Short mmCIF file of N, CA, C and O in Angstrom, two decimals:
data_model
loop_
_atom_site.label_atom_id
_atom_site.label_comp_id
_atom_site.label_asym_id
_atom_site.label_seq_id
_atom_site.Cartn_x
_atom_site.Cartn_y
_atom_site.Cartn_z
N MET A 24 0.84 -1.18 0.00
CA MET A 24 0.00 0.00 0.00
C MET A 24 0.87 1.24 0.00
O MET A 24 1.87 1.29 0.71
N HIS A 25 0.47 2.20 -0.77
CA HIS A 25 1.19 3.47 -0.81
C HIS A 25 0.37 4.53 -0.10
O HIS A 25 -0.85 4.58 -0.24
N SER A 26 1.04 5.36 0.62
CA SER A 26 0.35 6.48 1.24
C SER A 26 0.28 7.61 0.23
O SER A 26 0.88 7.57 -0.84
N ARG A 27 -0.48 8.64 0.59
CA ARG A 27 -0.57 9.79 -0.30
C ARG A 27 0.80 10.44 -0.48
O ARG A 27 1.12 10.94 -1.55
N GLN A 28 1.59 10.43 0.58
CA GLN A 28 2.94 11.01 0.51
C GLN A 28 3.78 10.26 -0.52
O GLN A 28 4.48 10.86 -1.31
N ASP A 29 3.70 8.90 -0.53
CA ASP A 29 4.44 8.10 -1.51
C ASP A 29 3.99 8.43 -2.93
O ASP A 29 4.80 8.58 -3.83
N ASN A 30 2.66 8.53 -3.13
CA ASN A 30 2.14 8.85 -4.45
C ASN A 30 2.58 10.24 -4.89
O ASN A 30 2.89 10.46 -6.05
N LYS A 31 2.62 11.17 -3.95
CA LYS A 31 3.04 12.53 -4.27
C LYS A 31 4.51 12.54 -4.68
O LYS A 31 4.88 13.17 -5.67
N MET A 32 5.35 11.77 -3.96
CA MET A 32 6.77 11.70 -4.31
C MET A 32 6.95 11.06 -5.68
O MET A 32 7.73 11.53 -6.49
N THR A 33 6.21 9.99 -5.95
CA THR A 33 6.32 9.31 -7.24
C THR A 33 5.91 10.25 -8.36
O THR A 33 6.56 10.32 -9.39
N THR A 34 4.83 10.98 -8.15
CA THR A 34 4.36 11.94 -9.15
C THR A 34 5.40 13.02 -9.38
O THR A 34 5.67 13.40 -10.52
N GLN A 35 6.02 13.50 -8.30
CA GLN A 35 7.05 14.53 -8.45
C GLN A 35 8.22 13.99 -9.26
O GLN A 35 8.73 14.66 -10.15
N HIS A 36 8.64 12.76 -8.98
CA HIS A 36 9.75 12.17 -9.74
C HIS A 36 9.36 11.96 -11.19
O HIS A 36 10.14 12.20 -12.09
N ASN A 37 8.13 11.52 -11.42
CA ASN A 37 7.67 11.29 -12.79
C ASN A 37 7.64 12.59 -13.59
O ASN A 37 7.93 12.59 -14.77
N ASN A 38 7.25 13.69 -12.93
CA ASN A 38 7.20 14.98 -13.61
C ASN A 38 8.60 15.46 -13.96
O ASN A 38 8.78 16.20 -14.92
N GLN A 39 9.60 15.06 -13.19
CA GLN A 39 10.97 15.49 -13.44
C GLN A 39 11.66 14.60 -14.47
O GLN A 39 12.70 14.94 -14.99
N LEU A 40 11.12 13.47 -14.77
CA LEU A 40 11.76 12.47 -15.61
C LEU A 40 11.52 12.75 -17.09
O LEU A 40 10.39 12.89 -17.53
N SER A 41 12.62 12.81 -17.84
CA SER A 41 12.52 13.08 -19.27
C SER A 41 13.70 12.42 -19.99
O SER A 41 14.81 12.39 -19.47
N PRO A 42 13.46 11.89 -21.19
CA PRO A 42 14.55 11.26 -21.93
C PRO A 42 15.60 12.27 -22.43
O PRO A 42 16.66 11.87 -22.88
N GLU A 43 15.29 13.57 -22.31
CA GLU A 43 16.27 14.58 -22.71
C GLU A 43 17.31 14.80 -21.62
O GLU A 43 18.35 15.42 -21.86
N GLN A 44 17.04 14.30 -20.42
CA GLN A 44 17.99 14.46 -19.31
C GLN A 44 19.18 13.51 -19.53
O GLN A 44 19.04 12.48 -20.20
N PRO A 45 20.32 13.84 -18.94
CA PRO A 45 21.45 12.90 -19.00
C PRO A 45 21.07 11.57 -18.33
O PRO A 45 20.31 11.56 -17.37
N PHE A 46 21.62 10.50 -18.85
CA PHE A 46 21.27 9.17 -18.33
C PHE A 46 21.53 9.06 -16.84
O PHE A 46 20.70 8.51 -16.11
N ASN A 47 22.66 9.54 -16.36
CA ASN A 47 22.98 9.42 -14.92
C ASN A 47 21.91 10.08 -14.06
O ASN A 47 21.57 9.57 -12.99
N GLU A 48 21.37 11.19 -14.52
CA GLU A 48 20.31 11.88 -13.79
C GLU A 48 19.02 11.04 -13.79
O GLU A 48 18.36 10.89 -12.76
N VAL A 49 18.69 10.50 -14.94
CA VAL A 49 17.50 9.64 -15.05
C VAL A 49 17.65 8.44 -14.13
O VAL A 49 16.73 8.09 -13.38
N LEU A 50 18.80 7.80 -14.18
CA LEU A 50 19.04 6.61 -13.35
C LEU A 50 18.91 6.95 -11.87
O LEU A 50 18.32 6.18 -11.11
N GLN A 51 19.41 8.08 -11.47
CA GLN A 51 19.30 8.51 -10.07
C GLN A 51 17.84 8.73 -9.68
O GLN A 51 17.40 8.32 -8.61
N LEU A 52 17.07 9.36 -10.56
CA LEU A 52 15.67 9.66 -10.26
C LEU A 52 14.80 8.40 -10.18
O LEU A 52 13.80 8.40 -9.47
N VAL A 53 15.16 7.34 -10.90
CA VAL A 53 14.33 6.13 -10.90
C VAL A 53 14.74 5.10 -9.85
O VAL A 53 14.13 4.03 -9.78
N GLN A 54 15.72 5.40 -9.02
CA GLN A 54 16.14 4.44 -8.00
C GLN A 54 15.00 4.01 -7.09
O GLN A 54 14.86 2.81 -6.81
N PRO A 55 14.14 4.93 -6.61
CA PRO A 55 13.00 4.47 -5.79
C PRO A 55 12.06 3.55 -6.58
O PRO A 55 11.53 2.58 -6.03
N MET A 56 11.88 3.83 -7.86
CA MET A 56 11.04 2.99 -8.71
C MET A 56 11.65 1.59 -8.82
O MET A 56 10.93 0.58 -8.70
N ILE A 57 12.94 1.52 -9.03
CA ILE A 57 13.62 0.22 -9.14
C ILE A 57 13.47 -0.56 -7.84
O ILE A 57 13.14 -1.75 -7.86
N THR A 58 13.68 0.10 -6.72
CA THR A 58 13.54 -0.56 -5.42
C THR A 58 12.13 -1.11 -5.25
O THR A 58 11.94 -2.25 -4.82
N SER A 59 11.15 -0.33 -5.63
CA SER A 59 9.75 -0.76 -5.53
C SER A 59 9.49 -1.99 -6.40
O SER A 59 8.84 -2.95 -5.96
N ILE A 60 9.99 -1.98 -7.62
CA ILE A 60 9.79 -3.13 -8.52
C ILE A 60 10.47 -4.37 -7.95
O ILE A 60 9.89 -5.46 -7.96
N LEU A 61 11.68 -4.23 -7.44
CA LEU A 61 12.40 -5.38 -6.88
C LEU A 61 11.64 -5.97 -5.70
O LEU A 61 11.55 -7.20 -5.55
N LEU A 62 11.09 -5.10 -4.86
CA LEU A 62 10.33 -5.59 -3.71
C LEU A 62 9.03 -6.26 -4.15
O LEU A 62 8.66 -7.30 -3.63
N ARG A 63 8.35 -5.70 -5.15
CA ARG A 63 7.10 -6.29 -5.64
C ARG A 63 7.34 -7.63 -6.33
O ARG A 63 6.46 -8.48 -6.36
N CYS A 64 8.53 -7.80 -6.89
CA CYS A 64 8.88 -9.08 -7.54
C CYS A 64 9.51 -10.05 -6.55
O CYS A 64 9.98 -11.11 -6.95
N HIS A 65 9.52 -9.67 -5.29
CA HIS A 65 10.06 -10.51 -4.21
C HIS A 65 11.52 -10.89 -4.43
O HIS A 65 11.91 -12.05 -4.27
N ILE A 66 12.32 -9.91 -4.83
CA ILE A 66 13.76 -10.13 -5.00
C ILE A 66 14.42 -9.91 -3.64
O ILE A 66 14.48 -8.78 -3.15
N TYR A 67 14.89 -10.98 -3.04
CA TYR A 67 15.55 -10.88 -1.74
C TYR A 67 16.96 -11.46 -1.76
O TYR A 67 17.71 -11.29 -0.83
N LYS A 68 17.29 -12.19 -2.83
CA LYS A 68 18.66 -12.68 -2.99
C LYS A 68 19.18 -12.14 -4.31
O LYS A 68 18.39 -11.77 -5.19
N ASP A 69 20.46 -12.09 -4.47
CA ASP A 69 21.08 -11.54 -5.69
C ASP A 69 20.55 -10.15 -6.00
O ASP A 69 20.34 -9.78 -7.15
N TYR A 70 20.31 -9.38 -4.94
CA TYR A 70 19.70 -8.07 -5.06
C TYR A 70 20.49 -7.16 -5.98
O TYR A 70 19.93 -6.49 -6.85
N GLU A 71 21.81 -7.11 -5.83
CA GLU A 71 22.64 -6.22 -6.66
C GLU A 71 22.62 -6.66 -8.13
O GLU A 71 22.66 -5.83 -9.02
N TYR A 72 22.56 -7.95 -8.37
CA TYR A 72 22.48 -8.45 -9.74
C TYR A 72 21.20 -7.94 -10.41
O TYR A 72 21.24 -7.44 -11.54
N TYR A 73 20.09 -8.06 -9.72
CA TYR A 73 18.82 -7.60 -10.30
C TYR A 73 18.76 -6.07 -10.41
O TYR A 73 18.15 -5.54 -11.32
N ARG A 74 19.42 -5.38 -9.49
CA ARG A 74 19.50 -3.91 -9.60
C ARG A 74 20.31 -3.55 -10.86
O ARG A 74 19.98 -2.60 -11.56
N HIS A 75 21.32 -4.33 -11.16
CA HIS A 75 22.12 -4.11 -12.37
C HIS A 75 21.26 -4.36 -13.62
O HIS A 75 21.30 -3.57 -14.57
N ILE A 76 20.48 -5.43 -13.61
CA ILE A 76 19.55 -5.72 -14.73
C ILE A 76 18.60 -4.54 -14.91
O ILE A 76 18.33 -4.11 -16.04
N ALA A 77 18.10 -4.01 -13.80
CA ALA A 77 17.18 -2.87 -13.86
C ALA A 77 17.86 -1.64 -14.44
O ALA A 77 17.28 -0.92 -15.25
N SER A 78 19.11 -1.40 -14.07
CA SER A 78 19.85 -0.24 -14.59
C SER A 78 20.04 -0.35 -16.10
O SER A 78 19.92 0.65 -16.82
N ILE A 79 20.32 -1.53 -16.57
CA ILE A 79 20.46 -1.74 -18.02
C ILE A 79 19.12 -1.48 -18.71
O ILE A 79 19.07 -0.87 -19.77
N ALA A 80 18.03 -1.93 -18.09
CA ALA A 80 16.70 -1.71 -18.65
C ALA A 80 16.37 -0.22 -18.71
O ALA A 80 15.76 0.25 -19.67
N VAL A 81 16.79 0.53 -17.69
CA VAL A 81 16.59 1.99 -17.70
C VAL A 81 17.36 2.60 -18.86
O VAL A 81 16.85 3.45 -19.60
N TRP A 82 18.59 2.15 -19.05
CA TRP A 82 19.41 2.67 -20.14
C TRP A 82 18.75 2.39 -21.50
O TRP A 82 18.69 3.25 -22.37
N GLU A 83 18.25 1.16 -21.67
CA GLU A 83 17.57 0.81 -22.92
C GLU A 83 16.34 1.69 -23.14
O GLU A 83 16.09 2.15 -24.25
N ALA A 84 15.57 1.91 -22.08
CA ALA A 84 14.38 2.76 -22.19
C ALA A 84 14.78 4.19 -22.52
O ALA A 84 14.15 4.84 -23.35
N TRP A 85 15.81 4.68 -21.88
CA TRP A 85 16.30 6.05 -22.11
C TRP A 85 16.76 6.22 -23.56
O TRP A 85 16.47 7.21 -24.20
N ARG A 86 17.45 5.19 -24.06
CA ARG A 86 17.98 5.23 -25.41
C ARG A 86 16.88 5.17 -26.48
O ARG A 86 16.98 5.81 -27.52
N LYS A 87 15.82 4.42 -26.21
CA LYS A 87 14.78 4.18 -27.22
C LYS A 87 13.52 5.01 -27.00
O LYS A 87 12.54 4.82 -27.72
N ALA A 88 13.51 5.89 -26.02
CA ALA A 88 12.28 6.61 -25.64
C ALA A 88 11.72 7.43 -26.79
O ALA A 88 12.44 8.05 -27.57
N ASP A 89 10.39 7.40 -26.88
CA ASP A 89 9.66 8.20 -27.85
C ASP A 89 8.46 8.79 -27.11
O ASP A 89 7.47 8.10 -26.85
N GLN A 90 8.56 10.08 -26.75
CA GLN A 90 7.52 10.70 -25.93
C GLN A 90 6.18 10.80 -26.64
O GLN A 90 5.16 10.97 -26.00
N SER A 91 6.16 10.65 -27.94
CA SER A 91 4.88 10.69 -28.65
C SER A 91 4.05 9.43 -28.38
O SER A 91 2.87 9.40 -28.67
N LYS A 92 4.70 8.41 -27.81
CA LYS A 92 4.00 7.14 -27.55
C LYS A 92 3.59 6.98 -26.10
O LYS A 92 3.14 5.91 -25.72
N GLY A 93 3.76 8.00 -25.27
CA GLY A 93 3.35 7.91 -23.87
C GLY A 93 4.38 8.53 -22.96
O GLY A 93 5.42 9.02 -23.40
N THR A 94 4.10 8.47 -21.66
CA THR A 94 5.01 9.09 -20.70
C THR A 94 6.28 8.26 -20.55
O THR A 94 6.25 7.03 -20.57
N PHE A 95 7.35 8.97 -20.39
CA PHE A 95 8.66 8.33 -20.26
C PHE A 95 8.73 7.48 -19.00
O PHE A 95 9.25 6.37 -19.02
N SER A 96 8.18 7.96 -17.89
CA SER A 96 8.25 7.21 -16.64
C SER A 96 7.51 5.88 -16.76
O SER A 96 7.98 4.86 -16.25
N ALA A 97 6.37 5.86 -17.45
CA ALA A 97 5.64 4.60 -17.63
C ALA A 97 6.44 3.63 -18.49
O ALA A 97 6.47 2.42 -18.24
N TYR A 98 7.12 4.16 -19.50
CA TYR A 98 7.94 3.34 -20.37
C TYR A 98 9.11 2.74 -19.59
O TYR A 98 9.41 1.55 -19.71
N VAL A 99 9.74 3.55 -18.76
CA VAL A 99 10.85 3.06 -17.93
C VAL A 99 10.34 1.96 -16.99
O VAL A 99 10.95 0.90 -16.88
N TYR A 100 9.23 2.22 -16.32
CA TYR A 100 8.67 1.25 -15.38
C TYR A 100 8.39 -0.09 -16.08
O TYR A 100 8.78 -1.14 -15.60
N THR A 101 7.71 -0.02 -17.21
CA THR A 101 7.37 -1.24 -17.95
C THR A 101 8.61 -1.98 -18.41
O THR A 101 8.68 -3.21 -18.32
N ASN A 102 9.59 -1.25 -18.89
CA ASN A 102 10.84 -1.85 -19.37
C ASN A 102 11.59 -2.54 -18.23
O ASN A 102 12.04 -3.68 -18.36
N VAL A 103 11.71 -1.85 -17.10
CA VAL A 103 12.45 -2.41 -15.95
C VAL A 103 11.73 -3.65 -15.43
O VAL A 103 12.35 -4.70 -15.24
N LYS A 104 10.43 -3.54 -15.21
CA LYS A 104 9.69 -4.68 -14.67
C LYS A 104 9.74 -5.87 -15.64
O LYS A 104 9.92 -7.01 -15.23
N GLY A 105 9.61 -5.59 -16.93
CA GLY A 105 9.67 -6.67 -17.92
C GLY A 105 11.01 -7.39 -17.91
O GLY A 105 11.06 -8.62 -17.97
N GLU A 106 12.10 -6.64 -17.82
CA GLU A 106 13.44 -7.26 -17.81
C GLU A 106 13.67 -8.07 -16.53
O GLU A 106 14.27 -9.14 -16.58
N ILE A 107 13.19 -7.57 -15.40
CA ILE A 107 13.32 -8.30 -14.13
C ILE A 107 12.53 -9.61 -14.22
O ILE A 107 13.05 -10.68 -13.86
N LEU A 108 11.31 -9.55 -14.71
CA LEU A 108 10.49 -10.76 -14.83
C LEU A 108 11.09 -11.75 -15.82
O LEU A 108 11.06 -12.96 -15.59
N LYS A 109 11.66 -11.25 -16.90
CA LYS A 109 12.30 -12.13 -17.88
C LYS A 109 13.50 -12.84 -17.24
O LYS A 109 13.69 -14.05 -17.44
N GLU A 110 14.28 -12.11 -16.47
CA GLU A 110 15.45 -12.72 -15.81
C GLU A 110 15.02 -13.75 -14.77
O GLU A 110 15.62 -14.81 -14.65
N LEU A 111 13.96 -13.43 -14.01
CA LEU A 111 13.44 -14.39 -13.03
C LEU A 111 12.96 -15.67 -13.72
O LEU A 111 13.18 -16.77 -13.22
N SER A 112 12.32 -15.50 -14.86
CA SER A 112 11.83 -16.65 -15.62
C SER A 112 12.99 -17.51 -16.10
O SER A 112 12.95 -18.75 -16.03
N LYS A 113 14.05 -16.87 -16.60
CA LYS A 113 15.23 -17.62 -17.06
C LYS A 113 15.86 -18.38 -15.90
O LYS A 113 16.24 -19.54 -16.05
N GLU A 114 15.96 -17.72 -14.75
CA GLU A 114 16.57 -18.36 -13.59
C GLU A 114 15.74 -19.55 -13.12
O GLU A 114 16.28 -20.60 -12.79
N LYS A 115 14.42 -19.41 -13.13
CA LYS A 115 13.55 -20.51 -12.72
C LYS A 115 13.69 -21.69 -13.68
O LYS A 115 13.76 -22.84 -13.26
N GLY A 116 13.77 -21.40 -14.98
CA GLY A 116 13.97 -22.45 -15.96
C GLY A 116 15.29 -23.17 -15.76
O GLY A 116 15.37 -24.40 -15.86
N PHE A 117 16.34 -22.42 -15.43
CA PHE A 117 17.64 -23.02 -15.17
C PHE A 117 17.57 -23.92 -13.94
O PHE A 117 18.08 -25.04 -13.96
N GLU A 118 16.94 -23.44 -12.88
CA GLU A 118 16.83 -24.25 -11.66
C GLU A 118 16.05 -25.54 -11.92
O GLU A 118 16.36 -26.57 -11.35
N ASN A 119 15.03 -25.46 -12.77
CA ASN A 119 14.22 -26.65 -13.06
C ASN A 119 14.98 -27.69 -13.87
O ASN A 119 14.70 -28.88 -13.76
N THR A 120 15.93 -27.26 -14.71
CA THR A 120 16.65 -28.22 -15.55
C THR A 120 18.01 -28.61 -14.99
O THR A 120 18.60 -29.58 -15.44
N HIS A 121 18.52 -27.87 -14.03
CA HIS A 121 19.84 -28.15 -13.46
C HIS A 121 19.72 -28.34 -11.96
O HIS A 121 19.95 -27.43 -11.18
N THR A 122 19.37 -29.55 -11.57
CA THR A 122 19.22 -29.86 -10.16
C THR A 122 20.58 -30.18 -9.56
O THR A 122 21.27 -31.08 -10.04
N PRO A 123 20.99 -29.44 -8.53
CA PRO A 123 22.28 -29.75 -7.90
C PRO A 123 22.22 -31.10 -7.17
O PRO A 123 21.19 -31.46 -6.61
N MET A 124 23.33 -31.86 -7.22
CA MET A 124 23.40 -33.16 -6.55
C MET A 124 24.66 -33.20 -5.69
O MET A 124 25.66 -32.59 -6.03
N ASP A 125 24.58 -33.96 -4.64
CA ASP A 125 25.76 -34.14 -3.80
C ASP A 125 26.67 -35.20 -4.43
O ASP A 125 26.28 -35.92 -5.34
N ASN A 126 27.88 -35.30 -3.94
CA ASN A 126 28.87 -36.23 -4.51
C ASN A 126 28.43 -37.68 -4.42
O ASN A 126 28.69 -38.47 -5.33
N ASP A 127 27.76 -38.07 -3.32
CA ASP A 127 27.32 -39.46 -3.18
C ASP A 127 26.34 -39.84 -4.28
O ASP A 127 26.42 -40.94 -4.85
N THR A 128 25.42 -38.95 -4.60
CA THR A 128 24.44 -39.22 -5.65
C THR A 128 25.11 -39.33 -7.01
O THR A 128 24.83 -40.24 -7.79
N ILE A 129 26.02 -38.42 -7.28
CA ILE A 129 26.75 -38.44 -8.56
C ILE A 129 27.55 -39.73 -8.69
O ILE A 129 27.53 -40.38 -9.74
N ASN A 130 28.25 -40.13 -7.64
CA ASN A 130 29.05 -41.36 -7.67
C ASN A 130 28.16 -42.59 -7.86
O ASN A 130 28.51 -43.50 -8.60
N TYR A 131 26.99 -42.61 -7.22
CA TYR A 131 26.07 -43.74 -7.36
C TYR A 131 25.60 -43.86 -8.81
O TYR A 131 25.62 -44.94 -9.39
N ILE A 132 25.20 -42.75 -9.39
CA ILE A 132 24.72 -42.77 -10.78
C ILE A 132 25.84 -43.21 -11.72
O ILE A 132 25.64 -44.03 -12.60
N ARG A 133 27.03 -42.64 -11.53
CA ARG A 133 28.17 -43.01 -12.38
C ARG A 133 28.49 -44.49 -12.26
O ARG A 133 28.66 -45.18 -13.26
N ASP A 134 28.55 -45.01 -11.03
CA ASP A 134 28.86 -46.42 -10.83
C ASP A 134 27.79 -47.32 -11.43
O ASP A 134 28.09 -48.35 -12.03
N TYR A 135 26.52 -46.93 -11.29
CA TYR A 135 25.42 -47.72 -11.85
C TYR A 135 25.51 -47.77 -13.37
O TYR A 135 25.43 -48.84 -13.98
N GLU A 136 25.71 -46.61 -13.98
CA GLU A 136 25.80 -46.57 -15.45
C GLU A 136 27.03 -47.30 -15.95
O GLU A 136 26.99 -47.98 -16.96
N MET A 137 28.14 -47.16 -15.27
CA MET A 137 29.37 -47.84 -15.69
C MET A 137 29.23 -49.35 -15.53
O MET A 137 29.74 -50.11 -16.35
N GLY A 138 28.53 -49.79 -14.51
CA GLY A 138 28.34 -51.22 -14.28
C GLY A 138 27.56 -51.87 -15.41
O GLY A 138 27.86 -52.98 -15.84
N GLU A 139 26.56 -51.18 -15.92
CA GLU A 139 25.73 -51.72 -17.00
C GLU A 139 26.44 -51.68 -18.34
O GLU A 139 26.26 -52.54 -19.18
N ARG A 140 27.27 -50.68 -18.55
CA ARG A 140 27.86 -50.49 -19.87
C ARG A 140 29.35 -50.79 -19.91
O ARG A 140 29.96 -50.64 -20.94
N SER A 141 29.94 -51.23 -18.82
CA SER A 141 31.39 -51.37 -18.78
C SER A 141 31.97 -52.31 -19.85
O SER A 141 32.98 -51.95 -20.46
N PRO A 142 31.41 -53.49 -20.13
CA PRO A 142 32.02 -54.32 -21.18
C PRO A 142 31.98 -53.64 -22.56
O PRO A 142 32.96 -53.66 -23.29
N VAL A 143 30.86 -53.04 -22.90
CA VAL A 143 30.74 -52.38 -24.20
C VAL A 143 31.65 -51.16 -24.24
O VAL A 143 32.35 -50.93 -25.24
N LEU A 144 31.68 -50.41 -23.16
CA LEU A 144 32.51 -49.21 -23.09
C LEU A 144 33.99 -49.59 -23.18
O LEU A 144 34.76 -48.96 -23.91
N LEU A 145 34.38 -50.64 -22.49
CA LEU A 145 35.77 -51.10 -22.51
C LEU A 145 36.17 -51.54 -23.92
O LEU A 145 37.25 -51.18 -24.41
N GLU A 146 35.32 -52.26 -24.61
CA GLU A 146 35.62 -52.68 -25.98
C GLU A 146 35.77 -51.47 -26.90
O GLU A 146 36.66 -51.45 -27.75
N CYS A 147 34.91 -50.50 -26.73
CA CYS A 147 34.96 -49.30 -27.57
C CYS A 147 36.28 -48.56 -27.34
O CYS A 147 36.94 -48.15 -28.29
N ILE A 148 36.65 -48.41 -26.08
CA ILE A 148 37.89 -47.70 -25.77
C ILE A 148 39.09 -48.48 -26.31
O ILE A 148 39.99 -47.90 -26.91
N MET A 149 39.10 -49.78 -26.11
CA MET A 149 40.22 -50.62 -26.54
C MET A 149 40.40 -50.57 -28.06
O MET A 149 41.53 -50.62 -28.55
N SER A 150 39.31 -50.48 -28.79
CA SER A 150 39.41 -50.50 -30.25
C SER A 150 40.13 -49.26 -30.79
O SER A 150 40.62 -49.27 -31.91
N HIS A 151 40.19 -48.20 -30.00
CA HIS A 151 40.85 -46.97 -30.44
C HIS A 151 42.31 -46.88 -30.00
O HIS A 151 43.00 -45.94 -30.34
N LEU A 152 42.79 -47.89 -29.26
CA LEU A 152 44.17 -47.87 -28.77
C LEU A 152 45.08 -48.63 -29.73
O LEU A 152 44.66 -49.54 -30.45
N LYS A 153 46.33 -48.24 -29.71
CA LYS A 153 47.35 -48.96 -30.47
C LYS A 153 47.62 -50.29 -29.75
O LYS A 153 47.34 -50.44 -28.56
N PHE A 154 48.25 -51.23 -30.48
CA PHE A 154 48.54 -52.57 -29.91
C PHE A 154 49.34 -52.46 -28.63
O PHE A 154 49.03 -53.13 -27.64
N GLU A 155 50.37 -51.63 -28.61
CA GLU A 155 51.22 -51.47 -27.40
C GLU A 155 50.41 -50.92 -26.24
O GLU A 155 50.60 -51.33 -25.09
N GLU A 156 49.49 -50.00 -26.52
CA GLU A 156 48.67 -49.40 -25.47
C GLU A 156 47.68 -50.43 -24.92
O GLU A 156 47.41 -50.47 -23.71
N ARG A 157 47.17 -51.30 -25.79
CA ARG A 157 46.23 -52.33 -25.34
C ARG A 157 46.93 -53.34 -24.43
O ARG A 157 46.34 -53.85 -23.49
N LYS A 158 48.18 -53.65 -24.72
CA LYS A 158 48.93 -54.61 -23.88
C LYS A 158 49.06 -54.07 -22.46
O LYS A 158 48.95 -54.80 -21.50
N ILE A 159 49.30 -52.77 -22.34
CA ILE A 159 49.46 -52.16 -21.02
C ILE A 159 48.16 -52.25 -20.27
O ILE A 159 48.09 -52.63 -19.14
#
């Protein structure tokens, strides 16, 4: 929930925000917006990484801004939130496909697979060795 004071501050920042301003000034003015987006997206770990993603999104919005298509602050907000959500989605996909395992589990799987395939694997390896190497 935002209080009237928060809305007033946001409105004041939005009124000051323009793509004609230097990027560093724009980035400074949108820091409260970035913090708000990160909190709404429940970013509590890798906070600086996501803040960096947000800063790049601000730069992209600043670079591509067209005021004839709407307010600059809304464009920045949409761009930042979209990039944060895209990164969260990529990270979730990575976590779903790359499950970390402990060494005991890895060793068990390796031993099981090697046990089933060891004669075939050994023959395959041996066929690529020279006669002297096979004797050893």
